Each structure stands twice: as structure tokens, then as C-alpha cells.
PDB file of C-alpha atoms in Angstrom:
ATOM      1  CA  GLY D 623      -8.454  -2.884  17.703  1.00  0.00           C
ATOM      2  CA  ALA D 624      -5.878  -0.132  17.551  1.00  0.00           C
ATOM      3  CA  GLY D 625      -4.636  -1.042  14.100  1.00  0.00           C
ATOM      4  CA  VAL D 626      -4.914  -3.522  11.255  1.00  0.00           C
ATOM      5  CA  SER D 627      -3.784  -6.929  12.430  1.00  0.00           C
ATOM      6  CA  GLN D 628      -2.553  -9.702  10.152  1.00  0.00           C
ATOM      7  CA  SER D 629      -1.736 -13.312  10.938  1.00  0.00           C
ATOM      8  CA  PRO D 630       0.452 -15.189  10.672  1.00  0.00           C
ATOM      9  CA  SER D 631       3.328 -12.753  10.358  1.00  0.00           C
ATOM     10  CA  ASN D 632       5.387 -15.394   8.594  1.00  0.00           C
ATOM     11  CA  LYS D 633       4.359 -18.560   6.797  1.00  0.00           C
ATOM     12  CA  VAL D 634       6.531 -21.162   5.118  1.00  0.00           C
ATOM     13  CA  THR D 635       4.663 -23.742   3.096  1.00  0.00           C
ATOM     14  CA  GLU D 636       5.454 -26.490   0.666  1.00  0.00           C
ATOM     15  CA  LYS D 637       4.596 -26.089  -2.987  1.00  0.00           C
ATOM     16  CA  GLY D 638       1.138 -27.452  -3.684  1.00  0.00           C
ATOM     17  CA  LYS D 639      -0.265 -26.828  -0.192  1.00  0.00           C
ATOM     18  CA  ASP D 640      -3.133 -24.444   0.539  1.00  0.00           C
ATOM     19  CA  VAL D 641      -2.644 -21.445   2.825  1.00  0.00           C
ATOM     20  CA  GLU D 642      -4.982 -19.024   4.574  1.00  0.00           C
ATOM     21  CA  LEU D 643      -3.974 -15.510   5.502  1.00  0.00           C
ATOM     22  CA  ARG D 644      -6.039 -13.507   7.955  1.00  0.00           C
ATOM     23  CA  CYS D 645      -6.707  -9.802   8.286  1.00  0.00           C
ATOM     24  CA  ASP D 646      -8.488  -8.043  11.152  1.00  0.00           C
ATOM     25  CA  PRO D 647      -9.277  -4.481  10.069  1.00  0.00           C
ATOM     26  CA  ILE D 648      -9.641  -1.457  12.290  1.00  0.00           C
ATOM     27  CA  SER D 649     -13.003  -1.641  14.038  1.00  0.00           C
ATOM     28  CA  GLY D 650     -15.668   0.216  12.087  1.00  0.00           C
ATOM     29  CA  HIS D 651     -13.732   0.347   8.837  1.00  0.00           C
ATOM     30  CA  THR D 652     -16.072  -0.673   6.050  1.00  0.00           C
ATOM     31  CA  ALA D 653     -13.503  -0.971   3.271  1.00  0.00           C
ATOM     32  CA  LEU D 654     -10.803  -3.631   3.214  1.00  0.00           C
ATOM     33  CA  TYR D 655      -8.067  -4.191   0.625  1.00  0.00           C
ATOM     34  CA  TRP D 656      -5.508  -6.892  -0.059  1.00  0.00           C
ATOM     35  CA  TYR D 657      -2.200  -6.140  -1.784  1.00  0.00           C
ATOM     36  CA  ARG D 658       0.842  -8.233  -2.627  1.00  0.00           C
ATOM     37  CA  GLN D 659       4.488  -7.187  -2.687  1.00  0.00           C
ATOM     38  CA  ARG D 660       6.970  -9.525  -4.304  1.00  0.00           C
ATOM     39  CA  LEU D 661      10.618  -9.174  -3.415  1.00  0.00           C
ATOM     40  CA  GLY D 662      12.077  -6.035  -4.962  1.00  0.00           C
ATOM     41  CA  GLN D 663       8.800  -5.062  -6.584  1.00  0.00           C
ATOM     42  CA  GLY D 664       6.009  -2.608  -5.938  1.00  0.00           C
ATOM     43  CA  LEU D 665       2.668  -3.300  -4.326  1.00  0.00           C
ATOM     44  CA  GLU D 666       0.028  -4.946  -6.489  1.00  0.00           C
ATOM     45  CA  PHE D 667      -3.684  -4.629  -5.763  1.00  0.00           C
ATOM     46  CA  LEU D 668      -5.481  -7.951  -5.321  1.00  0.00           C
ATOM     47  CA  ILE D 669      -9.044  -7.400  -4.099  1.00  0.00           C
ATOM     48  CA  TYR D 670     -11.311  -4.812  -2.466  1.00  0.00           C
ATOM     49  CA  PHE D 671     -14.200  -5.381  -0.065  1.00  0.00           C
ATOM     50  CA  GLN D 672     -16.935  -2.930   0.831  1.00  0.00           C
ATOM     51  CA  GLY D 673     -18.658  -4.590   3.754  1.00  0.00           C
ATOM     52  CA  ASN D 674     -18.745  -8.284   2.889  1.00  0.00           C
ATOM     53  CA  SER D 675     -19.131  -7.814  -0.851  1.00  0.00           C
ATOM     54  CA  ALA D 676     -16.202  -7.618  -3.236  1.00  0.00           C
ATOM     55  CA  PRO D 677     -16.919  -5.116  -5.995  1.00  0.00           C
ATOM     56  CA  ASP D 678     -13.385  -5.346  -7.360  1.00  0.00           C
ATOM     57  CA  LYS D 679     -11.532  -8.664  -7.660  1.00  0.00           C
ATOM     58  CA  SER D 680      -9.592  -7.582 -10.711  1.00  0.00           C
ATOM     59  CA  GLY D 681      -6.176  -8.015  -9.125  1.00  0.00           C
ATOM     60  CA  LEU D 682      -6.478 -11.686  -8.163  1.00  0.00           C
ATOM     61  CA  PRO D 683      -3.767 -13.326 -10.307  1.00  0.00           C
ATOM     62  CA  SER D 684      -5.452 -16.688 -10.858  1.00  0.00           C
ATOM     63  CA  ASP D 685      -8.377 -18.837  -9.772  1.00  0.00           C
ATOM     64  CA  ARG D 686      -6.125 -20.330  -7.103  1.00  0.00           C
ATOM     65  CA  PHE D 687      -6.632 -17.095  -5.178  1.00  0.00           C
ATOM     66  CA  SER D 688      -9.861 -16.336  -3.339  1.00  0.00           C
ATOM     67  CA  ALA D 689     -10.915 -14.106  -0.474  1.00  0.00           C
ATOM     68  CA  GLU D 690     -13.898 -13.662   1.761  1.00  0.00           C
ATOM     69  CA  ARG D 691     -14.968 -11.288   4.463  1.00  0.00           C
ATOM     70  CA  THR D 692     -17.359 -11.769   7.352  1.00  0.00           C
ATOM     71  CA  GLY D 693     -19.580  -8.712   7.609  1.00  0.00           C
ATOM     72  CA  GLU D 694     -17.407  -5.673   8.194  1.00  0.00           C
ATOM     73  CA  SER D 695     -14.878  -7.700  10.129  1.00  0.00           C
ATOM     74  CA  VAL D 696     -12.183 -10.250   9.469  1.00  0.00           C
ATOM     75  CA  SER D 697     -11.094 -11.212   5.959  1.00  0.00           C
ATOM     76  CA  THR D 698      -9.325 -14.351   4.812  1.00  0.00           C
ATOM     77  CA  LEU D 699      -7.200 -14.646   1.682  1.00  0.00           C
ATOM     78  CA  THR D 700      -6.820 -18.246   0.538  1.00  0.00           C
ATOM     79  CA  ILE D 701      -4.230 -19.489  -1.910  1.00  0.00           C
ATOM     80  CA  GLN D 702      -4.752 -23.021  -3.174  1.00  0.00           C
ATOM     81  CA  ARG D 703      -2.030 -25.261  -4.560  1.00  0.00           C
ATOM     82  CA  THR D 704       0.667 -22.707  -3.797  1.00  0.00           C
ATOM     83  CA  GLN D 705       3.448 -22.096  -6.301  1.00  0.00           C
ATOM     84  CA  GLN D 706       6.884 -20.591  -5.749  1.00  0.00           C
ATOM     85  CA  GLU D 707       5.829 -17.428  -7.576  1.00  0.00           C
ATOM     86  CA  ASP D 708       3.249 -16.873  -4.822  1.00  0.00           C
ATOM     87  CA  SER D 709       6.095 -16.064  -2.412  1.00  0.00           C
ATOM     88  CA  ALA D 710       5.579 -12.457  -1.358  1.00  0.00           C
ATOM     89  CA  VAL D 711       4.466 -10.218   1.461  1.00  0.00           C
ATOM     90  CA  TYR D 712       0.686  -9.986   1.554  1.00  0.00           C
ATOM     91  CA  LEU D 713      -0.573  -6.709   2.972  1.00  0.00           C
ATOM     92  CA  CYS D 714      -4.038  -5.841   4.144  1.00  0.00           C
ATOM     93  CA  ALA D 715      -5.410  -2.319   4.520  1.00  0.00           C
ATOM     94  CA  SER D 716      -8.660  -0.901   5.805  1.00  0.00           C
ATOM     95  CA  SER D 717     -10.325   2.466   5.584  1.00  0.00           C
ATOM     96  CA  LEU D 718     -13.331   4.272   6.982  1.00  0.00           C
ATOM     97  CA  PHE D 719     -14.922   4.810   3.627  1.00  0.00           C
ATOM     98  CA  THR D 720     -17.223   7.786   3.922  1.00  0.00           C
ATOM     99  CA  GLY D 721     -16.607   8.885   0.366  1.00  0.00           C
ATOM    100  CA  LEU D 722     -14.711  11.902   1.638  1.00  0.00           C
ATOM    101  CA  LEU D 723     -11.426  10.735   3.041  1.00  0.00           C
ATOM    102  CA  PRO D 724     -10.670   7.068   2.405  1.00  0.00           C
ATOM    103  CA  GLU D 725      -7.243   7.116   4.018  1.00  0.00           C
ATOM    104  CA  ALA D 726      -5.863   3.595   4.062  1.00  0.00           C
ATOM    105  CA  PHE D 727      -4.165   2.061   7.086  1.00  0.00           C
ATOM    106  CA  PHE D 728      -2.000  -1.000   6.572  1.00  0.00           C
ATOM    107  CA  GLY D 729      -1.197  -4.059   8.636  1.00  0.00           C
ATOM    108  CA  GLN D 730       2.315  -5.395   9.091  1.00  0.00           C
ATOM    109  CA  GLY D 731       1.832  -8.014   6.420  1.00  0.00           C
ATOM    110  CA  THR D 732       2.223 -11.772   6.130  1.00  0.00           C
ATOM    111  CA  ARG D 733       5.470 -12.952   4.579  1.00  0.00           C
ATOM    112  CA  LEU D 734       4.683 -16.090   2.598  1.00  0.00           C
ATOM    113  CA  THR D 735       7.495 -18.341   1.436  1.00  0.00           C
ATOM    114  CA  VAL D 736       6.704 -21.304  -0.801  1.00  0.00           C
ATOM    115  CA  VAL D 737       9.461 -23.912  -0.852  1.00  0.00           C
TER     116      VAL D 737
ATOM    117  CA  LYS S1189      -4.981   2.335 -16.522  1.00  0.00           C
ATOM    118  CA  GLN S1190      -3.325   4.475 -13.867  1.00  0.00           C
ATOM    119  CA  GLU S1191       0.469   4.275 -13.770  1.00  0.00           C
ATOM    120  CA  VAL S1192       2.524   5.802 -10.985  1.00  0.00           C
ATOM    121  CA  THR S1193       6.232   6.521 -11.311  1.00  0.00           C
ATOM    122  CA  GLN S1194       8.678   7.601  -8.638  1.00  0.00           C
ATOM    123  CA  ILE S1195      11.986   9.285  -9.270  1.00  0.00           C
ATOM    124  CA  PRO S1196      14.673   8.780  -8.147  1.00  0.00           C
ATOM    125  CA  ALA S1197      14.631   5.080  -7.301  1.00  0.00           C
ATOM    126  CA  ALA S1198      17.270   5.644  -4.634  1.00  0.00           C
ATOM    127  CA  LEU S1199      18.692   8.655  -2.861  1.00  0.00           C
ATOM    128  CA  SER S1200      21.512   9.110  -0.347  1.00  0.00           C
ATOM    129  CA  VAL S1201      22.024  12.384   1.481  1.00  0.00           C
ATOM    130  CA  PRO S1202      24.005  13.570   4.493  1.00  0.00           C
ATOM    131  CA  GLU S1203      22.102  14.375   7.644  1.00  0.00           C
ATOM    132  CA  GLY S1204      20.609  17.856   7.674  1.00  0.00           C
ATOM    133  CA  GLU S1205      19.971  18.140   3.959  1.00  0.00           C
ATOM    134  CA  ASN S1206      16.445  18.527   2.617  1.00  0.00           C
ATOM    135  CA  LEU S1207      14.927  15.628   0.695  1.00  0.00           C
ATOM    136  CA  VAL S1208      12.825  15.985  -2.455  1.00  0.00           C
ATOM    137  CA  LEU S1209      10.951  12.915  -3.667  1.00  0.00           C
ATOM    138  CA  ASN S1210       8.985  12.977  -6.898  1.00  0.00           C
ATOM    139  CA  CYS S1211       5.881  11.088  -7.931  1.00  0.00           C
ATOM    140  CA  SER S1212       4.048  11.267 -11.250  1.00  0.00           C
ATOM    141  CA  PHE S1213       0.782   9.683 -12.353  1.00  0.00           C
ATOM    142  CA  THR S1214      -0.774   9.266 -15.776  1.00  0.00           C
ATOM    143  CA  ASP S1215      -4.490   9.646 -14.996  1.00  0.00           C
ATOM    144  CA  SER S1216      -5.363  12.968 -13.388  1.00  0.00           C
ATOM    145  CA  ALA S1217      -8.795  11.661 -12.290  1.00  0.00           C
ATOM    146  CA  ILE S1218      -7.467  10.657  -8.887  1.00  0.00           C
ATOM    147  CA  TYR S1219      -9.454  10.850  -5.688  1.00  0.00           C
ATOM    148  CA  ASN S1220      -6.479  11.478  -3.456  1.00  0.00           C
ATOM    149  CA  LEU S1221      -2.717  10.996  -3.303  1.00  0.00           C
ATOM    150  CA  GLN S1222      -1.165   9.277  -0.322  1.00  0.00           C
ATOM    151  CA  TRP S1223       2.469   9.083   0.757  1.00  0.00           C
ATOM    152  CA  PHE S1224       3.694   6.139   2.811  1.00  0.00           C
ATOM    153  CA  ARG S1225       6.875   5.099   4.504  1.00  0.00           C
ATOM    154  CA  GLN S1226       8.016   1.466   4.491  1.00  0.00           C
ATOM    155  CA  ASP S1227      10.745   0.150   6.772  1.00  0.00           C
ATOM    156  CA  PRO S1228      12.472  -3.179   6.016  1.00  0.00           C
ATOM    157  CA  GLY S1229      10.366  -6.138   7.060  1.00  0.00           C
ATOM    158  CA  LYS S1230       7.497  -3.930   8.164  1.00  0.00           C
ATOM    159  CA  GLY S1231       4.205  -2.705   6.830  1.00  0.00           C
ATOM    160  CA  LEU S1232       3.360   0.722   5.491  1.00  0.00           C
ATOM    161  CA  THR S1233       2.980   3.825   7.604  1.00  0.00           C
ATOM    162  CA  SER S1234       0.782   6.570   6.213  1.00  0.00           C
ATOM    163  CA  LEU S1235       2.580   9.923   6.182  1.00  0.00           C
ATOM    164  CA  LEU S1236       0.330  12.364   4.354  1.00  0.00           C
ATOM    165  CA  LEU S1237      -2.866  12.258   2.344  1.00  0.00           C
ATOM    166  CA  ILE S1238      -3.752  15.004  -0.128  1.00  0.00           C
ATOM    167  CA  GLN S1239      -7.305  15.150  -1.395  1.00  0.00           C
ATOM    168  CA  SER S1240      -7.768  15.898  -5.077  1.00  0.00           C
ATOM    169  CA  SER S1241      -9.118  19.371  -4.261  1.00  0.00           C
ATOM    170  CA  GLN S1242      -6.073  20.288  -2.190  1.00  0.00           C
ATOM    171  CA  ARG S1243      -2.700  21.596  -3.303  1.00  0.00           C
ATOM    172  CA  GLU S1244      -0.597  20.548  -0.331  1.00  0.00           C
ATOM    173  CA  GLN S1245      -0.475  18.985   3.113  1.00  0.00           C
ATOM    174  CA  THR S1246       2.018  19.502   5.903  1.00  0.00           C
ATOM    175  CA  SER S1247       2.935  17.467   8.957  1.00  0.00           C
ATOM    176  CA  GLY S1248       5.977  18.499  10.970  1.00  0.00           C
ATOM    177  CA  ARG S1249       9.039  18.331   8.740  1.00  0.00           C
ATOM    178  CA  LEU S1250       7.015  16.792   5.906  1.00  0.00           C
ATOM    179  CA  ASN S1251       5.267  18.700   3.161  1.00  0.00           C
ATOM    180  CA  ALA S1252       3.560  17.168   0.146  1.00  0.00           C
ATOM    181  CA  SER S1253       2.273  19.049  -2.875  1.00  0.00           C
ATOM    182  CA  LEU S1254      -0.151  17.941  -5.539  1.00  0.00           C
ATOM    183  CA  ASP S1255      -0.577  19.255  -9.075  1.00  0.00           C
ATOM    184  CA  LYS S1256      -3.322  17.226 -10.717  1.00  0.00           C
ATOM    185  CA  SER S1257      -3.120  19.023 -14.051  1.00  0.00           C
ATOM    186  CA  SER S1258       0.494  18.006 -14.551  1.00  0.00           C
ATOM    187  CA  GLY S1259       0.102  14.638 -12.815  1.00  0.00           C
ATOM    188  CA  ARG S1260       2.719  15.289 -10.152  1.00  0.00           C
ATOM    189  CA  SER S1261       3.204  15.154  -6.423  1.00  0.00           C
ATOM    190  CA  THR S1262       6.322  16.023  -4.466  1.00  0.00           C
ATOM    191  CA  LEU S1263       7.246  15.055  -0.931  1.00  0.00           C
ATOM    192  CA  TYR S1264       9.651  17.375   0.863  1.00  0.00           C
ATOM    193  CA  ILE S1265      11.390  16.303   4.045  1.00  0.00           C
ATOM    194  CA  ALA S1266      13.195  19.149   5.774  1.00  0.00           C
ATOM    195  CA  ALA S1267      16.430  18.767   7.736  1.00  0.00           C
ATOM    196  CA  SER S1268      16.740  15.022   7.164  1.00  0.00           C
ATOM    197  CA  GLN S1269      17.754  12.697  10.000  1.00  0.00           C
ATOM    198  CA  PRO S1270      19.177   9.143   9.939  1.00  0.00           C
ATOM    199  CA  GLY S1271      15.800   7.957  11.230  1.00  0.00           C
ATOM    200  CA  ASP S1272      14.260   9.129   7.961  1.00  0.00           C
ATOM    201  CA  SER S1273      16.044   6.289   6.159  1.00  0.00           C
ATOM    202  CA  ALA S1274      13.339   4.129   4.613  1.00  0.00           C
ATOM    203  CA  THR S1275      11.521   3.501   1.349  1.00  0.00           C
ATOM    204  CA  TYR S1276       8.929   6.128   0.493  1.00  0.00           C
ATOM    205  CA  LEU S1277       5.930   5.155  -1.587  1.00  0.00           C
ATOM    206  CA  CYS S1278       3.332   7.314  -3.245  1.00  0.00           C
ATOM    207  CA  ALA S1279      -0.045   5.951  -4.235  1.00  0.00           C
ATOM    208  CA  ALA S1280      -2.921   7.391  -6.245  1.00  0.00           C
ATOM    209  CA  SER S1281      -6.407   6.489  -5.091  1.00  0.00           C
ATOM    210  CA  ASP S1282      -9.565   6.062  -7.112  1.00  0.00           C
ATOM    211  CA  SER S1283     -13.015   6.809  -5.695  1.00  0.00           C
ATOM    212  CA  TRP S1284     -13.178   3.335  -4.105  1.00  0.00           C
ATOM    213  CA  GLY S1285      -9.947   3.914  -2.213  1.00  0.00           C
ATOM    214  CA  LYS S1286      -8.083   1.425  -4.366  1.00  0.00           C
ATOM    215  CA  LEU S1287      -4.425   2.446  -4.451  1.00  0.00           C
ATOM    216  CA  GLN S1288      -2.047   2.324  -7.403  1.00  0.00           C
ATOM    217  CA  PHE S1289       1.494   2.431  -6.041  1.00  0.00           C
ATOM    218  CA  GLY S1290       4.752   3.661  -7.423  1.00  0.00           C
ATOM    219  CA  ALA S1291       7.834   1.471  -7.052  1.00  0.00           C
ATOM    220  CA  GLY S1292       9.201   3.682  -4.295  1.00  0.00           C
ATOM    221  CA  THR S1293      12.251   5.779  -3.523  1.00  0.00           C
ATOM    222  CA  GLN S1294      14.800   4.198  -1.188  1.00  0.00           C
ATOM    223  CA  VAL S1295      16.298   6.900   1.021  1.00  0.00           C
ATOM    224  CA  VAL S1296      19.480   6.673   3.059  1.00  0.00           C
ATOM    225  CA  VAL S1297      20.421   9.545   5.361  1.00  0.00           C
ATOM    226  CA  THR S1298      24.014   9.276   6.529  1.00  0.00           C
ATOM    227  CA  PRO S1299      25.087  10.665   9.910  1.00  0.00           C
TER     228      PRO S1299
END
């Protein structure tokens, strides 16, 4: 596609429910990243994929968070047993990682509200 | 651990003035430095990317400099316009493209 696409754009869920957030990267981009931005705070790194492997999961805040990626395509971030502190905008980025110019392009984000 | 700081946190200028946004980072072993713009309720738009071997990048009214030795980058926006009002983020990249972001500078350009 023309850009990074994320769905849904907004999600309201009840505390304790599981949610899945989807990211469709730019076609051909091998690297995919998930970030989180809580209200009034900066962006926090969550996880990085190169292809369908995740060499860096260091930013996942707890074992309630997991992510997977199908080949070099769509990625899903799953949050189990959501808590109110999970409320944030979740941003996905992709890059054509050639080792020379890994410029990141971001999607519009999914705004998650846990009530 | 890389830490990125942006000063000032907020800035208000009248239309036509030049903007100077500062970014500092603690680990000079960065792969590149990227500047983004974020509008309320929207994602990030990439403005400029400076590779670690470069000193500056220019695009239209925007110019970004990079001094790795001192751990600083500066974004200059010439002849500001109300449409430049947004939050500007800088981010330092490691060799995997993982970005460490500053907290941002919120800019308001008044007509």
C-alpha cells in the first residue's frame, strides 16, 4: 500500500478483555516496529521485527503483551487482560532496512481506551 | 542506555519568525537522527533524516544539523507559518532502526 495502515483507529474495551491491534506495513518493508504513546508522554519502543522474527522484544511492558508477524507482512499486537494503564496510542512503523538508510514511516496509530 | 532530550518543551512565536528546536542525546553511537512532526490525534510524519556521517540535511524551509561529538541536533524552520504549529519530535536510531524519542517540542505559530 501507499503507507503504513493500522486498524482499528480507535478501540474502547473493558478492563480485563483482550484486544488485537493490526499493522499493515509498506509493501516490501522488512523491518516493523511497535511503539506506545501514553497521554502527555513520549513514545516508548515495544518490539521490533525483522521479517517474521523479533530480535528485540525488550520494550514489551509485561507478559500480557505479545506480537507476531506473518512473513514480511501484517503484524498483530495482542494485549491480554487489559488494564487501565494500557490506555495509549499504539503506533506502528516500517522501514526498508538495507542497513544504509532505515528511515521509519509511521501509521496513524490505534487509540486504545480501557474503561 | 540512550536518552534523548528536547528543549524547549513548548515554544510560541509570531508568524514569520525563524524557529530553532534543540535535541540532545547521550550516546553518540547513533546510526541516524530523524525529525518528525506530530499533529493532534494523528501519527508521525517524517521531516528529515540525517545519517551519522552527515552534518546536515535540508528540505524546503527546514534544515537539520547533527553534531555527534557533542550529542546535539538542531532543527531550523525558516519564516514560520501557522501551519507549522505541531509537536516536533527528534529520535536517535540504532543500527536496527530502533528509535529512541525525545519528549517533543510543542510549537505554536500565531498569525
